[in-house]
Amino acid sequence: MKSAIADPAQLPVAFEDALNRGDVGGVLALFAPGATMRTVTGEVIVGHLALRQEISGTVAARGRLTNIFRHALLGAESALLVTDWTLEVTAPDGERVVSTGTTANVACRDADGCWRFAVLNPLGTS
């Protein structure tokens, strides 16, 4: 699935929509090749397979994401995106667990003019 995001400020919205639909492929389409993600546990993962495993786990835990976009800073072919988020998942014991934070994400513009996440950091500056 190819994602066509013309405005980097739409990436957090598209991520939320795809994740909440349980659309792992839709979430992965928002990442540039070789993208990096720092998970909510602090682990740094790189590449399509690791991202697929992380996103699939969140979907399997019935993840429900709410993003509140704050701002984007654009320069050259990159953008810094800051978003407040809340993620609710089902823990292995069946309890619903809620996490919150503020991201500091980097997006890049591909040769086709579409924006994708290059670095996803839900822990922001933590």
GROMACS .gro file of C-alpha atoms in nm:
model
  126
    1MET     CA    1   0.000   0.000   0.000
    2LYS     CA    2   0.140   0.340  -0.100
    3SER     CA    3   0.048   0.638   0.113
    4ALA     CA    4   0.019   0.979  -0.055
    5ILE     CA    5   0.057   1.239   0.219
    6ALA     CA    6   0.116   1.582   0.061
    7ASP     CA    7   0.128   1.774   0.392
    8PRO     CA    8   0.353   1.641   0.672
    9ALA     CA    9   0.104   1.770   0.933
   10GLN     CA   10  -0.133   1.498   0.810
   11LEU     CA   11   0.103   1.213   0.903
   12PRO     CA   12  -0.010   1.192   1.271
   13VAL     CA   13  -0.376   1.189   1.159
   14ALA     CA   14  -0.311   0.916   0.902
   15PHE     CA   15  -0.115   0.713   1.159
   16GLU     CA   16  -0.399   0.737   1.412
   17ASP     CA   17  -0.663   0.644   1.153
   18ALA     CA   18  -0.473   0.341   1.021
   19LEU     CA   19  -0.377   0.211   1.365
   20ASN     CA   20  -0.729   0.246   1.501
   21ARG     CA   21  -0.863   0.053   1.198
   22GLY     CA   22  -0.612  -0.223   1.272
   23ASP     CA   23  -0.449  -0.159   0.933
   24VAL     CA   24  -0.086  -0.261   0.988
   25GLY     CA   25  -0.005  -0.215   0.619
   26GLY     CA   26  -0.156   0.132   0.624
   27VAL     CA   27   0.061   0.232   0.919
   28LEU     CA   28   0.374   0.086   0.759
   29ALA     CA   29   0.306   0.279   0.437
   30LEU     CA   30   0.360   0.598   0.636
   31PHE     CA   31   0.727   0.511   0.704
   32ALA     CA   32   1.021   0.585   0.474
   33PRO     CA   33   1.250   0.294   0.385
   34GLY     CA   34   1.497   0.237   0.671
   35ALA     CA   35   1.287   0.437   0.919
   36THR     CA   36   1.365   0.426   1.289
   37MET     CA   37   1.122   0.415   1.580
   38ARG     CA   38   1.178   0.452   1.951
   39THR     CA   39   0.906   0.249   2.120
   40VAL     CA   40   0.715   0.358   2.430
   41THR     CA   41   0.942   0.124   2.629
   42GLY     CA   42   1.252   0.308   2.498
   43GLU     CA   43   1.373   0.037   2.260
   44VAL     CA   44   1.501   0.166   1.925
   45ILE     CA   45   1.391  -0.039   1.624
   46VAL     CA   46   1.493   0.002   1.261
   47GLY     CA   47   1.346  -0.120   0.934
   48HIS     CA   48   1.030  -0.264   0.792
   49LEU     CA   49   1.029  -0.600   0.972
   50ALA     CA   50   1.086  -0.453   1.317
   51LEU     CA   51   0.826  -0.184   1.255
   52ARG     CA   52   0.576  -0.447   1.135
   53GLN     CA   53   0.631  -0.651   1.452
   54GLU     CA   54   0.585  -0.345   1.678
   55ILE     CA   55   0.272  -0.218   1.499
   56SER     CA   56   0.124  -0.569   1.478
   57GLY     CA   57   0.170  -0.607   1.854
   58THR     CA   58  -0.012  -0.280   1.918
   59VAL     CA   59  -0.297  -0.383   1.689
   60ALA     CA   60  -0.317  -0.726   1.857
   61ALA     CA   61  -0.342  -0.548   2.195
   62ARG     CA   62  -0.645  -0.362   2.057
   63GLY     CA   63  -0.454  -0.036   2.058
   64ARG     CA   64  -0.659   0.282   2.041
   65LEU     CA   65  -0.459   0.597   1.961
   66THR     CA   66  -0.559   0.961   1.994
   67ASN     CA   67  -0.322   1.220   1.844
   68ILE     CA   68  -0.347   1.594   1.901
   69PHE     CA   69  -0.119   1.766   1.651
   70ARG     CA   70   0.073   2.063   1.795
   71HIS     CA   71   0.298   2.191   1.517
   72ALA     CA   72   0.535   2.120   1.231
   73LEU     CA   73   0.865   2.288   1.149
   74LEU     CA   74   0.965   2.243   0.785
   75GLY     CA   75   1.312   2.283   0.639
   76ALA     CA   76   1.455   2.157   0.311
   77GLU     CA   77   1.294   1.818   0.251
   78SER     CA   78   1.233   1.736   0.618
   79ALA     CA   79   0.989   1.829   0.893
   80LEU     CA   80   0.986   1.807   1.271
   81LEU     CA   81   0.638   1.706   1.391
   82VAL     CA   82   0.527   1.751   1.750
   83THR     CA   83   0.210   1.569   1.859
   84ASP     CA   84   0.049   1.492   2.194
   85TRP     CA   85  -0.077   1.134   2.209
   86THR     CA   86  -0.273   0.891   2.422
   87LEU     CA   87  -0.254   0.517   2.357
   88GLU     CA   88  -0.481   0.264   2.524
   89VAL     CA   89  -0.393  -0.108   2.492
   90THR     CA   90  -0.499  -0.433   2.652
   91ALA     CA   91  -0.226  -0.580   2.873
   92PRO     CA   92  -0.166  -0.957   2.881
   93ASP     CA   93  -0.373  -0.978   3.202
   94GLY     CA   94  -0.671  -0.822   3.020
   95GLU     CA   95  -0.646  -0.482   3.189
   96ARG     CA   96  -0.666  -0.171   2.968
   97VAL     CA   97  -0.352   0.040   3.012
   98VAL     CA   98  -0.326   0.404   2.908
   99SER     CA   99   0.001   0.579   2.815
  100THR     CA  100   0.045   0.942   2.714
  101GLY     CA  101   0.326   1.153   2.580
  102THR     CA  102   0.447   1.409   2.329
  103THR     CA  103   0.629   1.303   2.015
  104ALA     CA  104   0.927   1.455   1.840
  105ASN     CA  105   0.903   1.294   1.495
  106VAL     CA  106   1.100   1.360   1.178
  107ALA     CA  107   0.938   1.326   0.837
  108CYS     CA  108   1.103   1.340   0.497
  109ARG     CA  109   0.969   1.417   0.152
  110ASP     CA  110   1.023   1.140  -0.105
  111ALA     CA  111   1.114   1.200  -0.467
  112ASP     CA  112   0.743   1.163  -0.549
  113GLY     CA  113   0.662   1.459  -0.321
  114CYS     CA  114   0.493   1.249  -0.052
  115TRP     CA  115   0.585   1.275   0.316
  116ARG     CA  116   0.677   0.977   0.534
  117PHE     CA  117   0.811   0.924   0.884
  118ALA     CA  118   1.189   0.881   0.896
  119VAL     CA  119   1.215   0.888   1.276
  120LEU     CA  120   0.921   0.821   1.508
  121ASN     CA  121   0.991   0.909   1.870
  122PRO     CA  122   0.681   0.893   2.090
  123LEU     CA  123   0.894   0.969   2.396
  124GLY     CA  124   0.980   1.315   2.264
  125THR     CA  125   1.278   1.456   2.453
  126SER     CA  126   1.260   1.201   2.735
   0.00000   0.00000   0.00000
